[in-house]
mmCIF file of C-alpha atoms and ligand atoms in Angstrom:
data_model
loop_
_atom_site.group_PDB
_atom_site.id
_atom_site.type_symbol
_atom_site.label_atom_id
_atom_site.label_comp_id
_atom_site.label_asym_id
_atom_site.label_seq_id
_atom_site.Cartn_x
_atom_site.Cartn_y
_atom_site.Cartn_z
ATOM 1 C CA MET A 1 65.825 81.478 79.124
ATOM 2 C CA THR A 2 65.672 84.444 76.803
ATOM 3 C CA ASP A 3 66.681 85.239 73.284
ATOM 4 C CA GLN A 4 67.172 88.997 74.223
ATOM 5 C CA ARG A 5 70.088 90.595 75.948
ATOM 6 C CA ILE A 6 69.111 91.433 79.474
ATOM 7 C CA PHE A 7 69.929 94.547 81.529
ATOM 8 C CA ASN A 8 72.920 93.145 83.405
ATOM 9 C CA PHE A 9 73.700 94.440 86.866
ATOM 10 C CA ASN A 10 76.222 91.682 87.777
ATOM 11 C CA ALA A 11 79.026 92.679 90.051
ATOM 12 C CA GLY A 12 81.689 90.742 88.170
ATOM 13 C CA PRO A 13 82.190 89.410 85.683
ATOM 14 C CA ALA A 14 80.034 92.259 84.480
ATOM 15 C CA ALA A 15 78.453 93.905 81.550
ATOM 16 C CA LEU A 16 80.691 95.023 78.672
ATOM 17 C CA PRO A 17 79.844 97.734 76.146
ATOM 18 C CA LEU A 18 77.769 96.255 73.417
ATOM 19 C CA GLN A 19 80.019 97.900 70.913
ATOM 20 C CA VAL A 20 83.001 95.978 72.228
ATOM 21 C CA LEU A 21 81.115 92.616 72.105
ATOM 22 C CA GLU A 22 80.105 93.327 68.518
ATOM 23 C CA ASP A 23 83.655 94.262 67.625
ATOM 24 C CA ILE A 24 84.846 90.939 69.073
ATOM 25 C CA GLN A 25 82.132 89.024 67.239
ATOM 26 C CA SER A 26 82.803 90.621 63.892
ATOM 27 C CA SER A 27 86.555 90.027 63.948
ATOM 28 C CA PHE A 28 86.586 86.779 65.783
ATOM 29 C CA LEU A 29 87.135 84.352 62.894
ATOM 30 C CA ASN A 30 89.591 86.588 61.027
ATOM 31 C CA PHE A 31 91.421 89.137 63.132
ATOM 32 C CA ASN A 32 92.821 92.118 61.118
ATOM 33 C CA GLY A 33 93.102 90.081 57.916
ATOM 34 C CA SER A 34 95.417 87.468 59.599
ATOM 35 C CA GLY A 35 93.091 84.552 58.676
ATOM 36 C CA MET A 36 93.095 83.597 62.333
ATOM 37 C CA SER A 37 91.126 84.348 65.414
ATOM 38 C CA ILE A 38 92.811 86.507 68.204
ATOM 39 C CA THR A 39 92.731 83.361 70.231
ATOM 40 C CA GLU A 40 94.854 81.512 67.591
ATOM 41 C CA ILE A 41 97.433 84.120 66.972
ATOM 42 C CA SER A 42 101.011 83.920 68.427
ATOM 43 C CA HIS A 43 101.654 86.365 71.166
ATOM 44 C CA ARG A 44 105.084 86.852 69.488
ATOM 45 C CA SER A 45 103.385 88.040 66.280
ATOM 46 C CA SER A 46 103.210 91.659 65.064
ATOM 47 C CA TYR A 47 99.382 91.345 65.271
ATOM 48 C CA PHE A 48 99.518 90.746 68.964
ATOM 49 C CA ASP A 49 102.328 93.339 69.520
ATOM 50 C CA GLU A 50 99.978 95.921 68.061
ATOM 51 C CA VAL A 51 97.151 94.903 70.370
ATOM 52 C CA ILE A 52 99.129 95.065 73.607
ATOM 53 C CA ASN A 53 100.945 98.241 72.657
ATOM 54 C CA ASP A 54 97.645 99.939 71.672
ATOM 55 C CA ALA A 55 96.131 98.893 75.044
ATOM 56 C CA ILE A 56 99.135 100.361 76.924
ATOM 57 C CA ALA A 57 99.058 103.538 74.819
ATOM 58 C CA ARG A 58 95.345 104.058 75.440
ATOM 59 C CA ALA A 59 95.693 103.482 79.217
ATOM 60 C CA LYS A 60 98.499 106.050 79.251
ATOM 61 C CA ARG A 61 96.562 108.596 77.263
ATOM 62 C CA LEU A 62 93.364 108.172 79.324
ATOM 63 C CA LEU A 63 95.146 108.552 82.681
ATOM 64 C CA LYS A 64 97.609 111.070 81.332
ATOM 65 C CA LEU A 65 100.503 108.774 82.423
ATOM 66 C CA ASP A 66 104.046 110.079 81.749
ATOM 67 C CA ASP A 67 107.114 107.860 81.351
ATOM 68 C CA ARG A 68 107.383 107.336 85.101
ATOM 69 C CA PHE A 69 104.829 104.534 84.752
ATOM 70 C CA HIS A 70 104.748 100.975 83.481
ATOM 71 C CA VAL A 71 101.482 99.485 82.294
ATOM 72 C CA LEU A 72 101.575 95.702 82.957
ATOM 73 C CA PHE A 73 99.246 92.763 82.545
ATOM 74 C CA VAL A 74 99.486 90.064 85.136
ATOM 75 C CA GLN A 75 97.404 86.904 85.484
ATOM 76 C CA GLY A 76 95.935 85.658 88.816
ATOM 77 C CA GLY A 77 93.391 88.427 89.229
ATOM 78 C CA ALA A 78 93.472 91.255 91.776
ATOM 79 C CA SER A 79 93.877 88.550 94.420
ATOM 80 C CA LEU A 80 97.408 87.630 93.328
ATOM 81 C CA GLN A 81 98.258 91.345 93.691
ATOM 82 C CA PHE A 82 97.383 91.199 97.365
ATOM 83 C CA ALA A 83 100.298 88.816 97.789
ATOM 84 C CA MET A 84 102.692 90.222 95.184
ATOM 85 C CA ILE A 85 102.609 93.788 96.661
ATOM 86 C CA PRO A 86 104.067 92.941 100.099
ATOM 87 C CA MET A 87 106.258 90.346 98.520
ATOM 88 C CA ASN A 88 107.977 92.713 96.111
ATOM 89 C CA PHE A 89 108.000 95.870 98.134
ATOM 90 C CA LEU A 90 108.579 95.118 101.831
ATOM 91 C CA SER A 91 111.754 93.754 103.360
ATOM 92 C CA GLY A 92 113.481 93.893 106.747
ATOM 93 C CA ASP A 93 112.030 96.678 108.839
ATOM 94 C CA ASP A 94 109.989 98.244 105.983
ATOM 95 C CA ILE A 95 106.406 98.998 107.030
ATOM 96 C CA ALA A 96 103.256 99.382 104.936
ATOM 97 C CA ASP A 97 100.026 101.081 105.982
ATOM 98 C CA TYR A 98 96.650 99.482 105.153
ATOM 99 C CA VAL A 99 93.183 100.958 105.333
ATOM 100 C CA ASN A 100 90.491 98.407 105.789
ATOM 101 C CA THR A 101 87.288 99.334 104.034
ATOM 102 C CA GLY A 102 85.727 95.936 103.493
ATOM 103 C CA THR A 103 86.183 92.334 102.303
ATOM 104 C CA TRP A 104 88.809 93.072 99.606
ATOM 105 C CA SER A 105 90.980 95.333 101.877
ATOM 106 C CA THR A 106 90.723 92.543 104.508
ATOM 107 C CA LYS A 107 91.969 89.962 102.023
ATOM 108 C CA ALA A 108 94.843 92.264 100.964
ATOM 109 C CA ILE A 109 95.867 92.672 104.738
ATOM 110 C CA LYS A 110 95.697 88.942 105.155
ATOM 111 C CA GLU A 111 98.432 88.377 102.538
ATOM 112 C CA ALA A 112 100.756 90.819 104.147
ATOM 113 C CA GLN A 113 100.119 88.973 107.446
ATOM 114 C CA ILE A 114 100.775 85.538 105.959
ATOM 115 C CA GLN A 115 104.158 86.660 104.686
ATOM 116 C CA GLN A 116 104.915 88.180 108.225
ATOM 117 C CA LYS A 117 105.653 91.552 106.654
ATOM 118 C CA ASN A 118 105.495 94.679 108.842
ATOM 119 C CA HIS A 119 102.105 96.309 108.344
ATOM 120 C CA ARG A 120 99.808 98.533 110.220
ATOM 121 C CA VAL A 121 96.000 98.813 109.784
ATOM 122 C CA VAL A 122 95.880 102.594 110.180
ATOM 123 C CA ALA A 123 92.113 102.958 109.768
ATOM 124 C CA SER A 124 89.114 100.578 109.473
ATOM 125 C CA SER A 125 85.379 101.114 108.996
ATOM 126 C CA GLU A 126 84.581 97.731 110.355
ATOM 127 C CA ASP A 127 82.972 99.251 113.464
ATOM 128 C CA ARG A 128 79.917 100.227 111.341
ATOM 129 C CA ASP A 129 79.883 97.282 109.049
ATOM 130 C CA PHE A 130 82.119 99.030 106.406
ATOM 131 C CA SER A 131 79.372 101.525 105.562
ATOM 132 C CA TYR A 132 81.689 104.505 105.294
ATOM 133 C CA ILE A 133 85.210 105.622 104.112
ATOM 134 C CA PRO A 134 87.396 106.613 107.139
ATOM 135 C CA THR A 135 88.839 110.107 107.222
ATOM 136 C CA ASP A 136 91.659 111.771 109.218
ATOM 137 C CA ILE A 137 93.753 108.743 108.909
ATOM 138 C CA PRO A 138 97.028 108.646 111.066
ATOM 139 C CA PHE A 139 99.463 107.467 108.362
ATOM 140 C CA SER A 140 102.781 106.228 109.504
ATOM 141 C CA LYS A 141 105.876 108.271 108.702
ATOM 142 C CA GLY A 142 108.227 106.722 106.225
ATOM 143 C CA ALA A 143 105.989 103.814 105.249
ATOM 144 C CA LYS A 144 106.831 102.130 101.959
ATOM 145 C CA TYR A 145 103.303 102.396 100.666
ATOM 146 C CA VAL A 146 99.690 103.035 101.825
ATOM 147 C CA HIS A 147 97.287 100.380 100.526
ATOM 148 C CA LEU A 148 93.697 101.374 99.778
ATOM 149 C CA THR A 149 90.691 99.890 98.045
ATOM 150 C CA SER A 150 89.244 102.779 96.023
ATOM 151 C CA ASN A 151 85.794 101.210 95.507
ATOM 152 C CA ASN A 152 84.271 98.594 97.793
ATOM 153 C CA THR A 153 82.334 96.376 95.436
ATOM 154 C CA ILE A 154 80.456 94.507 98.108
ATOM 155 C CA LYS A 155 79.618 97.293 100.592
ATOM 156 C CA GLY A 156 78.968 99.921 98.056
ATOM 157 C CA THR A 157 81.395 102.593 99.274
ATOM 158 C CA GLN A 158 84.057 104.544 97.393
ATOM 159 C CA PHE A 159 86.816 107.071 98.109
ATOM 160 C CA GLN A 160 85.460 110.283 96.685
ATOM 161 C CA GLU A 161 88.871 111.846 97.260
ATOM 162 C CA PHE A 162 92.138 110.196 98.029
ATOM 163 C CA PRO A 163 93.829 111.172 101.280
ATOM 164 C CA ASP A 164 97.034 113.098 101.718
ATOM 165 C CA THR A 165 99.551 110.446 102.713
ATOM 166 C CA ASN A 166 102.556 112.805 103.253
ATOM 167 C CA GLY A 167 104.123 111.803 100.046
ATOM 168 C CA VAL A 168 103.950 108.049 100.734
ATOM 169 C CA PRO A 169 102.880 106.376 97.443
ATOM 170 C CA ILE A 170 99.314 104.968 97.521
ATOM 171 C CA VAL A 171 99.025 101.429 96.194
ATOM 172 C CA CYS A 172 95.390 101.102 95.194
ATOM 173 C CA ASP A 173 93.050 98.190 94.353
ATOM 174 C CA MET A 174 90.833 99.813 91.703
ATOM 175 C CA SER A 175 89.241 96.614 90.479
ATOM 176 C CA SER A 176 85.831 97.954 90.465
ATOM 177 C CA ASP A 177 86.292 101.584 89.408
ATOM 178 C CA ILE A 178 89.422 101.949 87.258
ATOM 179 C CA PHE A 179 88.876 104.253 84.298
ATOM 180 C CA SER A 180 85.525 105.406 85.711
ATOM 181 C CA ARG A 181 86.949 108.942 86.534
ATOM 182 C CA PRO A 182 90.067 110.960 86.039
ATOM 183 C CA LEU A 183 92.945 110.475 88.573
ATOM 184 C CA ASP A 184 95.699 112.580 89.956
ATOM 185 C CA MET A 185 98.430 110.036 89.377
ATOM 186 C CA ASP A 186 100.931 112.000 91.407
ATOM 187 C CA LYS A 187 99.541 110.350 94.506
ATOM 188 C CA PHE A 188 99.941 106.768 93.274
ATOM 189 C CA GLY A 189 102.833 104.335 93.270
ATOM 190 C CA MET A 190 100.693 101.671 91.820
ATOM 191 C CA ILE A 191 97.128 100.958 90.847
ATOM 192 C CA TYR A 192 95.763 97.619 89.870
ATOM 193 C CA ALA A 193 92.559 96.131 88.694
ATOM 194 C CA GLY A 194 91.144 92.669 87.955
ATOM 195 C CA ALA A 195 89.620 93.146 84.607
ATOM 196 C CA GLN A 196 86.191 91.615 85.117
ATOM 197 C CA LYS A 197 84.429 94.629 86.574
ATOM 198 C CA ASN A 198 85.333 97.588 84.410
ATOM 199 C CA LEU A 199 87.777 96.305 81.849
ATOM 200 C CA GLY A 200 87.150 93.060 80.190
ATOM 201 C CA PRO A 201 87.077 89.323 80.879
ATOM 202 C CA SER A 202 88.348 87.745 84.094
ATOM 203 C CA GLY A 203 91.907 86.347 84.296
ATOM 204 C CA THR A 204 93.764 89.488 83.565
ATOM 205 C CA CYS A 205 94.871 92.105 86.031
ATOM 206 C CA MET A 206 96.050 95.523 84.835
ATOM 207 C CA VAL A 207 98.914 96.942 86.997
ATOM 208 C CA ILE A 208 100.075 100.540 86.576
ATOM 209 C CA LEU A 209 103.326 100.830 88.419
ATOM 210 C CA ARG A 210 105.681 103.729 88.990
ATOM 211 C CA LYS A 211 109.010 102.711 87.854
ATOM 212 C CA ASP A 212 110.932 103.985 90.916
ATOM 213 C CA LEU A 213 109.149 101.502 93.139
ATOM 214 C CA LEU A 214 111.118 98.759 91.284
ATOM 215 C CA GLU A 215 114.393 100.182 92.617
ATOM 216 C CA GLY A 216 115.037 98.363 95.836
ATOM 217 C CA ALA A 217 112.194 95.826 95.208
ATOM 218 C CA ASN A 218 112.965 92.297 96.403
ATOM 219 C CA ALA A 219 114.823 90.450 93.599
ATOM 220 C CA ASP A 220 115.017 86.975 95.109
ATOM 221 C CA LEU A 221 111.559 85.945 94.129
ATOM 222 C CA PRO A 222 110.148 83.487 91.598
ATOM 223 C CA SER A 223 110.169 85.108 88.218
ATOM 224 C CA MET A 224 106.446 85.078 87.679
ATOM 225 C CA LEU A 225 105.950 86.847 91.066
ATOM 226 C CA THR A 226 108.323 89.590 90.337
ATOM 227 C CA TYR A 227 107.030 92.936 88.839
ATOM 228 C CA ASP A 228 110.372 93.441 87.139
ATOM 229 C CA THR A 229 109.882 90.363 85.006
ATOM 230 C CA TYR A 230 106.689 91.896 83.575
ATOM 231 C CA ALA A 231 108.282 95.368 83.229
ATOM 232 C CA ALA A 232 111.412 93.977 81.393
ATOM 233 C CA LYS A 233 109.405 91.892 78.929
ATOM 234 C CA ASN A 234 106.446 94.114 78.155
ATOM 235 C CA SER A 235 104.191 91.601 80.111
ATOM 236 C CA MET A 236 105.335 88.872 77.684
ATOM 237 C CA TYR A 237 107.857 86.867 79.701
ATOM 238 C CA ASN A 238 105.474 83.913 79.276
ATOM 239 C CA THR A 239 102.331 83.724 77.193
ATOM 240 C CA PRO A 240 100.079 86.632 78.330
ATOM 241 C CA PRO A 241 96.257 86.389 78.550
ATOM 242 C CA CYS A 242 95.909 87.434 74.891
ATOM 243 C CA PHE A 243 92.108 87.580 74.636
ATOM 244 C CA GLY A 244 91.783 89.509 77.917
ATOM 245 C CA ILE A 245 94.308 92.173 76.733
ATOM 246 C CA TYR A 246 92.573 92.383 73.427
ATOM 247 C CA THR A 247 89.248 93.005 75.080
ATOM 248 C CA ILE A 248 90.741 95.587 77.398
ATOM 249 C CA ASP A 249 92.147 97.391 74.336
ATOM 250 C CA LEU A 250 88.633 97.546 72.788
ATOM 251 C CA VAL A 251 87.109 98.766 76.082
ATOM 252 C CA LEU A 252 89.723 101.481 76.327
ATOM 253 C CA LYS A 253 89.064 102.424 72.784
ATOM 254 C CA TRP A 254 85.364 102.610 73.530
ATOM 255 C CA ILE A 255 86.090 104.941 76.453
ATOM 256 C CA GLU A 256 88.272 107.145 74.390
ATOM 257 C CA GLU A 257 86.355 107.263 71.129
ATOM 258 C CA GLN A 258 82.691 106.696 72.114
ATOM 259 C CA MET A 259 82.616 108.301 75.584
ATOM 260 C CA GLY A 260 85.236 110.936 74.972
ATOM 261 C CA GLY A 261 87.602 110.263 77.831
ATOM 262 C CA LEU A 262 87.543 109.909 81.623
ATOM 263 C CA ALA A 263 86.035 113.344 82.478
ATOM 264 C CA GLN A 264 82.989 112.428 80.307
ATOM 265 C CA MET A 265 82.979 108.868 81.613
ATOM 266 C CA GLU A 266 82.836 110.314 85.176
ATOM 267 C CA ALA A 267 80.014 112.729 84.275
ATOM 268 C CA TYR A 268 77.920 109.829 82.806
ATOM 269 C CA ASN A 269 78.634 107.680 85.864
ATOM 270 C CA ILE A 270 77.485 110.545 88.223
ATOM 271 C CA LYS A 271 74.329 110.922 86.131
ATOM 272 C CA LYS A 272 73.475 107.199 86.156
ATOM 273 C CA ALA A 273 74.138 106.654 89.889
ATOM 274 C CA GLY A 274 72.423 109.923 90.713
ATOM 275 C CA LEU A 275 69.259 108.795 89.047
ATOM 276 C CA LEU A 276 69.200 105.605 91.148
ATOM 277 C CA TYR A 277 70.151 107.204 94.486
ATOM 278 C CA ASP A 278 67.703 110.062 94.009
ATOM 279 C CA PHE A 279 64.860 107.625 93.360
ATOM 280 C CA ILE A 280 65.790 105.579 96.459
ATOM 281 C CA GLU A 281 66.071 108.684 98.672
ATOM 282 C CA ALA A 282 62.714 110.094 97.415
ATOM 283 C CA GLY A 283 60.712 107.209 98.865
ATOM 284 C CA SER A 284 60.821 105.141 102.033
ATOM 285 C CA PHE A 285 60.466 101.632 100.579
ATOM 286 C CA TYR A 286 64.118 101.131 99.637
ATOM 287 C CA ARG A 287 67.081 102.309 101.729
ATOM 288 C CA THR A 288 70.710 102.543 100.859
ATOM 289 C CA THR A 289 73.268 100.929 103.078
ATOM 290 C CA ALA A 290 76.253 103.238 102.526
ATOM 291 C CA GLN A 291 76.746 106.531 104.364
ATOM 292 C CA ALA A 292 75.768 109.370 101.930
ATOM 293 C CA ASP A 293 79.310 110.939 101.645
ATOM 294 C CA SER A 294 80.911 107.498 100.982
ATOM 295 C CA ARG A 295 78.540 106.156 98.364
ATOM 296 C CA SER A 296 79.848 104.337 95.306
ATOM 297 C CA LEU A 297 79.032 105.395 91.748
ATOM 298 C CA MET A 298 79.686 101.781 90.753
ATOM 299 C CA ASN A 299 77.885 99.551 93.231
ATOM 300 C CA VAL A 300 74.613 100.807 94.579
ATOM 301 C CA THR A 301 73.709 98.649 97.578
ATOM 302 C CA PHE A 302 70.184 98.825 99.081
ATOM 303 C CA ARG A 303 67.777 97.003 101.272
ATOM 304 C CA LEU A 304 63.990 96.488 101.150
ATOM 305 C CA PRO A 305 61.649 96.323 104.145
ATOM 306 C CA SER A 306 62.242 92.532 104.628
ATOM 307 C CA GLU A 307 64.366 89.692 103.366
ATOM 308 C CA ASP A 308 61.329 88.033 101.888
ATOM 309 C CA LEU A 309 60.551 91.128 99.834
ATOM 310 C CA GLU A 310 64.312 91.213 98.758
ATOM 311 C CA LYS A 311 63.973 87.647 97.498
ATOM 312 C CA LEU A 312 60.763 88.428 95.657
ATOM 313 C CA PHE A 313 62.326 91.626 94.232
ATOM 314 C CA VAL A 314 65.329 89.806 92.802
ATOM 315 C CA ALA A 315 63.114 86.976 91.331
ATOM 316 C CA GLN A 316 60.612 89.367 89.745
ATOM 317 C CA ALA A 317 63.444 91.623 88.434
ATOM 318 C CA THR A 318 65.165 88.585 86.864
ATOM 319 C CA ALA A 319 61.893 87.604 85.186
ATOM 320 C CA SER A 320 61.544 91.164 83.804
ATOM 321 C CA GLY A 321 64.987 91.067 82.196
ATOM 322 C CA LEU A 322 66.954 92.870 85.020
ATOM 323 C CA GLY A 323 69.707 90.481 86.157
ATOM 324 C CA GLY A 324 72.352 90.394 88.897
ATOM 325 C CA LEU A 325 70.574 92.466 91.546
ATOM 326 C CA LYS A 326 71.156 90.069 94.470
ATOM 327 C CA GLY A 327 73.620 91.383 97.003
ATOM 328 C CA HIS A 328 76.858 89.660 97.685
ATOM 329 C CA ARG A 329 76.362 86.351 99.455
ATOM 330 C CA SER A 330 78.232 87.631 102.499
ATOM 331 C CA VAL A 331 75.922 90.650 103.082
ATOM 332 C CA GLY A 332 72.547 89.936 101.571
ATOM 333 C CA GLY A 333 70.271 92.719 100.351
ATOM 334 C CA CYS A 334 70.347 94.022 96.898
ATOM 335 C CA ARG A 335 73.070 95.591 94.722
ATOM 336 C CA ALA A 336 72.979 97.168 91.264
ATOM 337 C CA SER A 337 76.485 97.158 89.781
ATOM 338 C CA ILE A 338 76.551 100.007 87.301
ATOM 339 C CA TYR A 339 80.052 100.130 85.965
ATOM 340 C CA ASN A 340 81.099 102.205 82.904
ATOM 341 C CA ALA A 341 79.290 99.867 80.501
ATOM 342 C CA ALA A 342 75.923 100.171 82.242
ATOM 343 C CA THR A 343 73.670 102.350 80.047
ATOM 344 C CA MET A 344 71.252 105.124 81.150
ATOM 345 C CA GLU A 345 68.657 102.919 79.543
ATOM 346 C CA SER A 346 69.277 100.105 81.919
ATOM 347 C CA ILE A 347 69.139 102.434 84.927
ATOM 348 C CA THR A 348 65.881 103.976 83.751
ATOM 349 C CA ALA A 349 64.497 100.393 83.348
ATOM 350 C CA LEU A 350 65.604 99.568 86.824
ATOM 351 C CA VAL A 351 64.092 102.600 88.317
ATOM 352 C CA GLN A 352 60.800 101.928 86.574
ATOM 353 C CA PHE A 353 60.776 98.367 87.861
ATOM 354 C CA MET A 354 61.697 99.483 91.418
ATOM 355 C CA GLU A 355 58.865 102.042 91.414
ATOM 356 C CA SER A 356 56.200 99.499 90.385
ATOM 357 C CA PHE A 357 57.526 96.839 92.689
ATOM 358 C CA ALA A 358 57.329 99.398 95.684
ATOM 359 C CA LYS A 359 53.685 100.311 94.728
ATOM 360 C CA GLU A 360 52.631 96.648 94.565
ATOM 361 C CA ASN A 361 54.333 95.624 97.810
ATOM 362 C CA LYS A 362 53.785 98.540 100.162
HETATM 363 C C1 PLP B 1 86.460 91.577 92.451
HETATM 364 C C2 PLP B 1 87.480 92.184 93.293
HETATM 365 C C3 PLP B 1 88.668 91.637 93.611
HETATM 366 C C4 PLP B 1 89.020 90.253 93.316
HETATM 367 O O1 PLP B 1 89.308 90.095 91.975
HETATM 368 P P1 PLP B 1 89.867 88.726 91.424
HETATM 369 O O2 PLP B 1 90.236 89.128 90.014
HETATM 370 O O3 PLP B 1 88.771 87.720 91.511
HETATM 371 O O4 PLP B 1 91.050 88.311 92.222
HETATM 372 C C5 PLP B 1 89.572 92.423 94.387
HETATM 373 N N1 PLP B 1 89.273 93.626 94.698
HETATM 374 C C6 PLP B 1 88.166 94.238 94.357
HETATM 375 C C7 PLP B 1 87.833 95.745 94.808
HETATM 376 C C8 PLP B 1 87.170 93.626 93.629
HETATM 377 O O5 PLP B 1 86.013 94.229 93.322
#
């Protein structure tokens, strides 16, 4: 129990910028002079129209998207996208390539498999416990799309560069690193992200979709599972996740106006992760689990000399106001999730704690 805000290293739902939380708090009872909370306003009102259109406009400005792209909001998290992607884009003899870089990619592949869609796993890093990002991948000629997971939240790896796919559009799960760096959008047919890591509350998935992928997409699907439904109705075919979209709008505003855009955001993320990796590398007590050239700027995964020490580390860190450092239940160890909203102050506090813990437990 504490009456202070802690340094929050949760993997997701994760820390949001304090500014955003304060904005939500100050306008919660009376949004924009409407006399209502954002959670009470009709999604058909001009108040909400302004929110969703502002979020879309900010996403487009930040990623320098031109009119080739839709920005959509879909419920069901990133996990529903795993199913919707093959459902909408593969039919008959179409084939899709998948790169398996961890738990989330594996789940995406499973959904193509369940639907008995043609797919090929063209590369995998499972042979070394997903500790690296594969290179020199033999992509299929003429595939409909190549599916990648840009940042592997659990294993702590990240594509530093996106591969050349011979013009096949990349469909990318960016749940844990969207808006953390600039992107060359020419490579992508679709990017999507469950909001709860880098964008806002859970329950909303942002989908950025190149319009030409909708041509020839399967049409005989339930309305709510068809991208075209969202594209045709500005994501308001049914009641959208209004509070989630509102929060995303505030987060994007914070990136634009407080951080100064994606190049600045990336520089800050490099600095933050660098501080932590450099500290770990400089000693021998902690050790990172990801291969150096594949390390994530968002999820820093590390081990201590023993599992008992890891337990003690997490417990003492929590008691010192540093939360969420336990590794994913499937892999153990420790993980500091340091998304956009993590502050340099929080990383400095973590490094100081790690330093004194190492001294006391050598
Ligand atoms: C968290 C996460 C998911 C799952 O997101 P849900 O919104 O819970 O479905 C998928 N992919 C990646 C990379 C994630 O980090």
